[in-house]
Structure formats: C-alpha cells, structure tokens
Coordinates of C-alpha atoms in Angstrom, one line a residue:
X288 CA 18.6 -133.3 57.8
X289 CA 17.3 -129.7 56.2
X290 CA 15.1 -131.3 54.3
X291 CA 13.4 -132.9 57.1
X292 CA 13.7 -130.0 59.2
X293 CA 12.0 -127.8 56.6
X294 CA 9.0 -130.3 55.8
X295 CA 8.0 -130.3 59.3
X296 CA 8.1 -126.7 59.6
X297 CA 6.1 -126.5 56.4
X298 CA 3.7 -129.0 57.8
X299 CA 3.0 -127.6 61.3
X300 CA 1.7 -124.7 59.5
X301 CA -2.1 -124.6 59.3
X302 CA -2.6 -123.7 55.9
X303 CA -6.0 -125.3 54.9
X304 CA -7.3 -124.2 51.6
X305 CA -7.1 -121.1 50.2
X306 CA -4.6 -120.1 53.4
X307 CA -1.2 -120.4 53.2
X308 CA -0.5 -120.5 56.6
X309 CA 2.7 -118.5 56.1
X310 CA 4.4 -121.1 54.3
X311 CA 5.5 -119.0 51.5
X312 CA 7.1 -116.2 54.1
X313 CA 9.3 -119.5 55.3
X314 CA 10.4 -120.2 51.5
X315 CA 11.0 -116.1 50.9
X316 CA 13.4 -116.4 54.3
X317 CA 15.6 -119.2 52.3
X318 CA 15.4 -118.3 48.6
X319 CA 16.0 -114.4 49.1
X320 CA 19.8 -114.9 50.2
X321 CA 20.6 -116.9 47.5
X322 CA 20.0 -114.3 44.9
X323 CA 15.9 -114.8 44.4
X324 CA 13.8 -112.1 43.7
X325 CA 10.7 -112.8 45.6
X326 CA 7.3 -111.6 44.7
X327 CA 3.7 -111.8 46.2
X328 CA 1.1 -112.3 43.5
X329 CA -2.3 -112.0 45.5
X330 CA -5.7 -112.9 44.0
X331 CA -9.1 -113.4 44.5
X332 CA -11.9 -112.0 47.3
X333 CA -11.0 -110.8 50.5
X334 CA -12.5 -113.6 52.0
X335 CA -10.6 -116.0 49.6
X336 CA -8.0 -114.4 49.1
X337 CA -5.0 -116.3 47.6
X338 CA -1.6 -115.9 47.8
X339 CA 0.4 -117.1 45.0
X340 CA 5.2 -116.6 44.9
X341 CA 7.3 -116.0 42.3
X342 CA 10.9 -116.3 42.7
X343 CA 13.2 -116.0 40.7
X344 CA 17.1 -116.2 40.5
X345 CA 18.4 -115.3 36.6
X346 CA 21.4 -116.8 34.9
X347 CA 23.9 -113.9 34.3
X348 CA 24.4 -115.7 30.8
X349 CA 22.2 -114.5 28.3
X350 CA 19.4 -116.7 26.6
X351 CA 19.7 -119.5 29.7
X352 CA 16.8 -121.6 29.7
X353 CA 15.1 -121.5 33.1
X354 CA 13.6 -124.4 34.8
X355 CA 10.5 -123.5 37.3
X356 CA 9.8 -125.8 40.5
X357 CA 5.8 -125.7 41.2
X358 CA 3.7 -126.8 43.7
X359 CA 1.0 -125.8 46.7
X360 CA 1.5 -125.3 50.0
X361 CA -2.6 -125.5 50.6
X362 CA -3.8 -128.4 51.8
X363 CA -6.9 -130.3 52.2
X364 CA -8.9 -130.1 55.3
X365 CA -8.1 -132.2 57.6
X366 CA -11.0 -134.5 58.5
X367 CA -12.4 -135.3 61.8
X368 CA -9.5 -135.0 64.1
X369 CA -10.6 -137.3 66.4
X370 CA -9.8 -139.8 63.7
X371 CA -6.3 -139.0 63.6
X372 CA -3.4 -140.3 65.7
X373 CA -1.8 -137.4 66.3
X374 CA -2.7 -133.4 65.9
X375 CA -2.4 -133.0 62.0
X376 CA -0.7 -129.6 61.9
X377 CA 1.8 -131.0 64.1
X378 CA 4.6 -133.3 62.4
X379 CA 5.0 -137.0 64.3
X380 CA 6.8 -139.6 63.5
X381 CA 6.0 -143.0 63.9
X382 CA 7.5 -146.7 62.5
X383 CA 9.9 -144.7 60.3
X384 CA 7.2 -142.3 58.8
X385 CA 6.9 -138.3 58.5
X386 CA 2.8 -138.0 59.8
X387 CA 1.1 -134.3 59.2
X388 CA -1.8 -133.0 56.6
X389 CA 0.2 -132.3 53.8
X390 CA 3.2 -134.3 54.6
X391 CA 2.4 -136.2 50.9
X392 CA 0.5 -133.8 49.5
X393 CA 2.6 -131.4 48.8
X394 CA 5.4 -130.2 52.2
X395 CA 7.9 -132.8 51.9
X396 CA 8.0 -131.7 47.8
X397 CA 8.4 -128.1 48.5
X398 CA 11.1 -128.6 51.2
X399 CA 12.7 -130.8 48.9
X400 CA 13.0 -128.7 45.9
X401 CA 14.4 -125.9 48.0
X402 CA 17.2 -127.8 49.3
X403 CA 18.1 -129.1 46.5
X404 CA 18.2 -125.4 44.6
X405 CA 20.3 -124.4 47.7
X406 CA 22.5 -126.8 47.4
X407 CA 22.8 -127.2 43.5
X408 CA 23.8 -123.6 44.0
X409 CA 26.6 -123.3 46.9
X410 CA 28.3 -126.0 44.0
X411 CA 27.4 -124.2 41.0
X412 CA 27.0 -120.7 42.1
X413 CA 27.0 -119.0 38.6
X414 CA 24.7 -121.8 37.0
X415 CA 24.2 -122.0 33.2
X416 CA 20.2 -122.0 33.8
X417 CA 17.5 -119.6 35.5
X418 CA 15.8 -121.3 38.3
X419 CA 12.3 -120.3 39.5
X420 CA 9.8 -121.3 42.0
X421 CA 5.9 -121.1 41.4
X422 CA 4.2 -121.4 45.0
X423 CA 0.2 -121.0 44.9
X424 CA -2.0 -121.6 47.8
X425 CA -5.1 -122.3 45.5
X426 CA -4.5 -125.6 44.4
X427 CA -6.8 -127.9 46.5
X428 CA -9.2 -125.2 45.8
X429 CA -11.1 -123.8 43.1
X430 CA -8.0 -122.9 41.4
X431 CA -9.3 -119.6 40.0
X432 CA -6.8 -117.5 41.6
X433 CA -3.4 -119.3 42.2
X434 CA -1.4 -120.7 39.6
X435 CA -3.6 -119.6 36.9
X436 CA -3.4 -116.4 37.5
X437 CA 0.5 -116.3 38.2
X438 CA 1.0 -117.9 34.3
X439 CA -1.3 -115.2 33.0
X440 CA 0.8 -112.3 34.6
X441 CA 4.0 -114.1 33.1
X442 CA 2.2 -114.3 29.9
X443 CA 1.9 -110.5 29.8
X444 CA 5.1 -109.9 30.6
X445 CA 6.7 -111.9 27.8
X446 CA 8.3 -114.5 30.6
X447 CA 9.8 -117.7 28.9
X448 CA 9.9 -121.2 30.7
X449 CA 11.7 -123.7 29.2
X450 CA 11.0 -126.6 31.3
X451 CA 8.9 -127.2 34.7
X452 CA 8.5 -130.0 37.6
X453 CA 5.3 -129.9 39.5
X454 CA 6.1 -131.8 42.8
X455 CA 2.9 -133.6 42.8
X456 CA 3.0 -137.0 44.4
X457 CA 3.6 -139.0 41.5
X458 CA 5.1 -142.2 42.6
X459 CA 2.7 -145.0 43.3
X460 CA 4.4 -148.2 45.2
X461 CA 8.0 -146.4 45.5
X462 CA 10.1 -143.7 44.9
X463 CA 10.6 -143.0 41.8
X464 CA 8.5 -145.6 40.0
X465 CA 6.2 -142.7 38.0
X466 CA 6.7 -139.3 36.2
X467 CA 3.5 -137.9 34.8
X468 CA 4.6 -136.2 31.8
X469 CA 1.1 -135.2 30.9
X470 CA -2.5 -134.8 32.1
X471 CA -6.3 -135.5 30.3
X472 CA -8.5 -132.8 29.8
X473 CA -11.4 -132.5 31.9
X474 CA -15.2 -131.1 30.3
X475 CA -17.6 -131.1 32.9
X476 CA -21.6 -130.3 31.5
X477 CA -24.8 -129.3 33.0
X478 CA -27.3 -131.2 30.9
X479 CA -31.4 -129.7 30.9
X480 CA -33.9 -131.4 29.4
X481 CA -37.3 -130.4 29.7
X482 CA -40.4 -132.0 29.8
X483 CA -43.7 -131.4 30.9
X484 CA -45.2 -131.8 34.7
X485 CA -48.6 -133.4 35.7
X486 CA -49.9 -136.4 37.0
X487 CA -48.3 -139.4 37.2
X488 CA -51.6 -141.2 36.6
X489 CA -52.2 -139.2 33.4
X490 CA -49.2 -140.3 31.4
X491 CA -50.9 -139.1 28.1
X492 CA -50.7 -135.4 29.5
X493 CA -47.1 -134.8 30.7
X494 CA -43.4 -135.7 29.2
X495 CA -41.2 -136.9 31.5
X496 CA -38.3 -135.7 30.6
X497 CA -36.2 -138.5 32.7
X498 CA -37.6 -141.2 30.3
X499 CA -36.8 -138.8 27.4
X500 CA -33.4 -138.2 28.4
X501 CA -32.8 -141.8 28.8
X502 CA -32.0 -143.1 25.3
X503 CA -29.6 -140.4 24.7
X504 CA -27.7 -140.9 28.4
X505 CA -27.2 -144.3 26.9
X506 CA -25.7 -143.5 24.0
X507 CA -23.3 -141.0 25.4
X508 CA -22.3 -143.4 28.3
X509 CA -21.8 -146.7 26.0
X510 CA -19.8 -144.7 23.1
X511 CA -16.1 -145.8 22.6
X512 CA -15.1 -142.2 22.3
X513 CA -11.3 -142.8 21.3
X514 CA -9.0 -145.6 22.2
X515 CA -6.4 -143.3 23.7
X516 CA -2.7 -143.3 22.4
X517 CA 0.6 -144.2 23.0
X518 CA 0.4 -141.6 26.0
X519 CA -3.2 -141.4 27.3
X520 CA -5.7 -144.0 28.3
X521 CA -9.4 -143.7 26.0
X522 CA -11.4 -140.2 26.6
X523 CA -13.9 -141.7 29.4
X524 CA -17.7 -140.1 29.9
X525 CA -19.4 -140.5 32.9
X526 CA -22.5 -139.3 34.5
X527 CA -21.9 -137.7 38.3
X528 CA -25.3 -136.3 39.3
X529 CA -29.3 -136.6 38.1
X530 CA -31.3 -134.2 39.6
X531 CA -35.3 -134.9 39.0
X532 CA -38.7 -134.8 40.7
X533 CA -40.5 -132.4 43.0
X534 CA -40.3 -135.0 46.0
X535 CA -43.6 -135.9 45.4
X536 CA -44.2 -139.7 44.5
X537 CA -47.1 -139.3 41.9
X538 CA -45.5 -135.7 40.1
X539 CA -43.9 -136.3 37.1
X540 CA -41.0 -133.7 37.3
X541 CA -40.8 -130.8 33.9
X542 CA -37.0 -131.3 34.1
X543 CA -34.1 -133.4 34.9
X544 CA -30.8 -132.1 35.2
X545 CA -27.6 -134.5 35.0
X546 CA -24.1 -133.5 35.6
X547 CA -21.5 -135.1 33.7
X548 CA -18.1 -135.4 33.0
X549 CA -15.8 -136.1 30.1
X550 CA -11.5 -137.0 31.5
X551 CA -10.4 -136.8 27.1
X552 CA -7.2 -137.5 25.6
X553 CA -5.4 -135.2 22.9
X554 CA -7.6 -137.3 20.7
X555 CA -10.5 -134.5 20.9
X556 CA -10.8 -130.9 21.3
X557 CA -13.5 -129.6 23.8
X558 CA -15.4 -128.3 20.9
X559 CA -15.2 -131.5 19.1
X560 CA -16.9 -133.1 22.3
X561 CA -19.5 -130.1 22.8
X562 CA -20.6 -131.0 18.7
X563 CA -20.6 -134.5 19.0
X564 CA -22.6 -134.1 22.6
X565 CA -24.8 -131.8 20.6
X566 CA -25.5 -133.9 17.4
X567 CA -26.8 -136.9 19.9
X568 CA -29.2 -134.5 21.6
X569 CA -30.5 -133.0 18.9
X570 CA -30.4 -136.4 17.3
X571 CA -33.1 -137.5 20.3
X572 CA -35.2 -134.6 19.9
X573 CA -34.4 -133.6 23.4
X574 CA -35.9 -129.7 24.5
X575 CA -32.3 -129.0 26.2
X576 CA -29.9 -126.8 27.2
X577 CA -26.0 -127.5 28.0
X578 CA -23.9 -125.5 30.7
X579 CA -19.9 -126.3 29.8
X580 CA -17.1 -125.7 32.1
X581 CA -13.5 -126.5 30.4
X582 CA -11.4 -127.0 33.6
X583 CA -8.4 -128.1 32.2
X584 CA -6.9 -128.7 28.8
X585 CA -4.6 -132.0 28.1
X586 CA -1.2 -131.4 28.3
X587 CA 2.0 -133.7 27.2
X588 CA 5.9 -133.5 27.6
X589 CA 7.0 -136.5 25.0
X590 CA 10.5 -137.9 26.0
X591 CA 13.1 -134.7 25.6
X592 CA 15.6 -133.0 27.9
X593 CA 12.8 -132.9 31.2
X594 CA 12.0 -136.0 31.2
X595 CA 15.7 -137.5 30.1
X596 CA 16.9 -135.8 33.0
X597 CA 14.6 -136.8 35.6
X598 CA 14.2 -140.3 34.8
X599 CA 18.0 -140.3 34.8
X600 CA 18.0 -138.8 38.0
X601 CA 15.8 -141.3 39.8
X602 CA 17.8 -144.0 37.8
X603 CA 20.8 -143.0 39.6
X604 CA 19.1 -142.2 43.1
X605 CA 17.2 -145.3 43.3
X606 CA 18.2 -147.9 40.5
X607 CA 14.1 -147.7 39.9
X608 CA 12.7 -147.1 35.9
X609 CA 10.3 -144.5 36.4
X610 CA 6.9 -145.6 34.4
X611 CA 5.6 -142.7 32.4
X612 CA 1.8 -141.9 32.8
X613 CA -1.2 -139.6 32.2
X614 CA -3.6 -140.7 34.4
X615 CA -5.6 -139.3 37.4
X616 CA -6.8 -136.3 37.9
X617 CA -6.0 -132.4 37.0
X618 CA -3.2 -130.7 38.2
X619 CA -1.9 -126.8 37.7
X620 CA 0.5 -128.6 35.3
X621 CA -2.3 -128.2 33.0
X622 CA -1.9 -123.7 33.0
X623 CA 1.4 -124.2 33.5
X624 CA 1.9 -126.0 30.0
X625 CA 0.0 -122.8 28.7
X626 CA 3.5 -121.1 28.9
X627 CA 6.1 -124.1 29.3
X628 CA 6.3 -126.4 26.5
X629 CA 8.5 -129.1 29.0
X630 CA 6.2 -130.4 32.0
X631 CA 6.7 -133.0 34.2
X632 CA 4.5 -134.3 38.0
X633 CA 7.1 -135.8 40.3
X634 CA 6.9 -136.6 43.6
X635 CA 6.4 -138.9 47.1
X636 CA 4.1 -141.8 46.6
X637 CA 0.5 -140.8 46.7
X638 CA -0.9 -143.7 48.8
X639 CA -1.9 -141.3 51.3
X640 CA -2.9 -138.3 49.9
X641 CA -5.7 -136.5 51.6
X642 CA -6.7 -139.6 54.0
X643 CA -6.5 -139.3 57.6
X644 CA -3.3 -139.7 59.0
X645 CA -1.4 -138.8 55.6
X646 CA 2.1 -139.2 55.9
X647 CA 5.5 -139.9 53.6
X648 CA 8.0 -142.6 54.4
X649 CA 11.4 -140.7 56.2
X650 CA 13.7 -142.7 54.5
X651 CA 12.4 -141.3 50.7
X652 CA 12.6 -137.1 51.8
X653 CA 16.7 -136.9 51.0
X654 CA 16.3 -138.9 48.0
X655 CA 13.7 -136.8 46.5
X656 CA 15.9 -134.2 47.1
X657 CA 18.7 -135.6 45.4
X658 CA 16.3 -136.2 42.6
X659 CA 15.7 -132.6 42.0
X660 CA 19.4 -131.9 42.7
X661 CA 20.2 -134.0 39.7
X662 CA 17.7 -133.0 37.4
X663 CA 19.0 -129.0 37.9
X664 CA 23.0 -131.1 37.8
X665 CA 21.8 -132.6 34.4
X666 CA 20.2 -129.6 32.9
X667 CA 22.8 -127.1 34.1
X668 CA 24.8 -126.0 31.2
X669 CA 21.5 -127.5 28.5
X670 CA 21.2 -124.7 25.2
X671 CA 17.7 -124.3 24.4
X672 CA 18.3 -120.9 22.6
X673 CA 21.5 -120.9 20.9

C-alpha cells in the first residue's frame, strides 16, 4: 500500500512546529517526476524559520482551472512521552490502527493526496485541470509565515485557483461523514479599563476598575449577537483571561485587563463587532483601551462543483452522506479563500487529533485516497473559463 508506506514515512519524521522535518524534500522526490515544478517559499526568523512548497503541474490546455491540495506537515508537540505507547515519531501499529504524532493531524492526508495525484495522472496523463500542492510547515504555529505568506506571493503574481481541499481532519465518527465548506471568523481583543489604586478599606478613594468593568462584561457576554444562518452556528463571545490585582489582598488594582474572543458568522464584519464592542464601553463610561487582533476572516464554499464532487466522491467510496459544517476552529482555509473562491476541509476523523497516542484507523488511508482520486476524476475535464 503506497499510501501507507508514505504516511509512515511522513510520520517518522520529527517535524514539530515550525520544522518540517524534511517532509516536504520526500513530497519534491514524488511530485517532480511527474511533471511538478517545485518551489521553496521560506519565511520568517532564522530561529523560526518556516518552510512553506509550491508545486505545481499546468494543464497544456489553455484556461484549465487548477485545483490546489493544502495541508501541514508541522505537527504539535508531542506531550510527555512517557505517556505514550510507543515512540511518537516512530509509526506502530496496533488493533488495526496507524499510531504516530501527526498520523490524524495532518500525514495520512498528505500521503493520501499524493497518491491519488499520481495515480489520477498515470490514467489521465494530459489532464483537462492544473493541479497544485500548497505544503506549509506553520500551521500549528503562529501562522505568520506559512500559508499566508505563500497566498500573498500567488497574489502578486496574478496566480488563479479555482478550487481547493485542505486535508484537515474533517470527519467526526467516520469516514466521510463531514466536509467543512467554510470556517467562522475569529476577533480576539485585549480589553483595559482603568481605575484608580488605593486602599481597599478606603473604598471612597480608589475605582476599581474590576467592579467597573463588570456591568459592561455582562452585557457583552449575555448578547444574542446573531442567530447564525443556514451555514454557520450564532457569532459566540467569550471571555478567556482577567488579569487584575497587585497580589496584595487589601490593594485595589488601577486596571484590569480581560482577553476575549469573538468565533462570528458572515453575519458581522470585524468592524461591525469592534463598533458595537465600542458603543457598550463607551455606553458604561469605562476609561479603556481595546487591542484587536483579526486572525481569521469567515470563509464559505456554498454547494457548487467542489463540494458536488467531493460529496460524490465519498458517496461512492463509502455509501456515507457527508454532513456539511462550519464549525471549530480556524484553519489556513481561511487565507486560502483570499485567492480561491471554491474551499473545502476534508479529511481522517479528528477524534484524536493532538492527544497522546494520536492515530488514524488503517482501514480508512486507501479510501481517503480514493476520495481525492475521485474528486480530481470528477473535476477533470470541469470549464470554469470558457
């Protein structure tokens, strides 16, 4: 099974976050003989320094769409190791399961994908479609110089994507059973509010800005913000972190700092949360200040050609319906949609995804494979351009 063989050999490389472990030198060896033109896009510090491929084999017919395989071959550290049942860098196999860190999250995709290119290829060797691989090594990361970075160097160069599947581990129960054809948005704030310190027996001569901020922390939290839409469950808020108090029991603090969150649907715009964040502060009277971070935009492929052909593609692999969702967290889908109006997530079944002793059932690598073969079988020959 080359499938098998390749996600093990993905796997025993140690390629904990922002490495890559040489991962991407293993794909380079397999895609470059079949007509790719592989390029390293490297980014970020030299002590985080990130190394993102591009690889790409054009149609020789003009205007063919081109459909882009993404994923990571960074993984999360590993844990305690003396936790594990076997060295995670070194693929086991136990009660009909593939065990290594990354084995879910995100090897077995990879290897998958690139079997099923090289196979869709020895059948259809002058294909009606561009195909193209996006490989980062800065996704478990901070994600500042991976993906992100590869989609703004496409960008420049005028590079069109037509559609895109992210091999994130998608499928919850089984095989199959979920394609996430989109993604919430996710504002994160740094919320200030100052007060004044002093004695905590002198309540008349400080403002605590705790109390102060209270009211309006209610507010925020017990909003309905949206009730979501066909596609995406309600925009939620919630508060991560409160910072307060000098350590000392009878100090009332001069500030409080809370970290919070906002996971919004394509109901709201991140300036249309920053305003209506802003008109309750202000609202309260609160002394403030508001750090915002945009991480990720929300992103949605409605029912079209991508997600026809993958759900027909399971259908056929598996007999299962795949469910389409939008929830959990942030993915590079969300840069990725920047430039590629067509994205889907599909993958292994996430049950075990950055736990200790992460693995993928054997029996489901060849028919993720033959997933992605039939998605490239269905779309081969599909005018975008004409």
């Amino acid at each position: 099974m080359k499938t098998l063989y390749l996600t093990e050999q993905l796997i025993s490389r140690r390629s904990v976050t922002p490495e890559d472990g040489g991962c991407q030198d293993v794909l380079r060896e397999r895609l470059a003989p079949l007509g790719f033109a592989c390029e390293t896009i490297a980014s970020g510090p030299a002590d985080f320094r990130v190394t993102n491929l591009w690889a790409k084999r054009p149609s020789s017919r003009r205007d063919a769409p081109t459909l882009v395989f993404a994923g990571h071959t960074d993984v999360v550290p590993t844990g305690p190791l003396e936790q594990w049942a076997s060295d995670p860098f070194v693929p086991a196999h136990r009660d009909g399961k593939l065990y290594g860190r990354g084995a879910a999250d995100m090897k077995t995709s990879i290897a998958a994908f690139t079997v099923a290119v090289e196979e869709f290829l020895a059948a259809h060797p002058d294909p009606a479609l561009s195909i193209a691989l996006l490989v980062t090594s800065d996704e478990e990361g901070p994600s500042i110089d991976g993906t992100a970075v590869v989609c703004r160097v496409l960008q420049d160069r005028g590079e069109q994507l037509d559609w895109c599947i992210v091999g994130e581990p998608s499928s919850v129960t089984r095989l199959g059973d979920m394609v996430k054809n989109g993604r919430r948005g996710s504002l994160s704030g740094k919320l200030t509010v100052r007060g004044v310190q002093g004695h905590i027996a002198y309540p008349q001569l400080v403002k605590n800005p705790i109390h102060l901020a209270l009211p309006a922390l209610n507010e925020l939290a017990a909003r309905e913000w949206d009730r979501g839409n066909a596609y995406f469950p309600p925009t939620s808020f919630q508060i991560s972190n409160i910072h307060g108090g000098t350590g000392a029991t009878n100090v009332v603090p001069g500030t409080v700092v809370i970290d919070f969150n906002f996971r919004f649907s394509t109901e709201w715009t991140p300036e249309g949360l920053q305003a209506a964040v802003a008109e309750v502060l202000q609202r309260h009277g609160l002394d403030h200040a508001v750090e915002w971070n945009l991480s990720g935009l929300p992103f949605l492929t409605t029912p079209g050609d991508l997600v026809d052909a993958v759900r027909q593609a399971i259908r056929a692999e598996t007999g299962v319906e795949a469910e389409l969702s939008t929830t959990g967290g942030t993915s590079d889908g969300r840069f990725i949609s920047r430039i590629c109006p067509q994205v889907v997530e599909f993958g292994p079944v996430n049950a075990t995804i950055h736990k200790i002793d992460e693995h993928v059932l054997v029996g489901d690598i060849e028919p993720l494979k033959n997933i992605y073969r039939r998605t490239l079988e269905a779309l081969n020959g599909v005018s975008l351009r004409a």
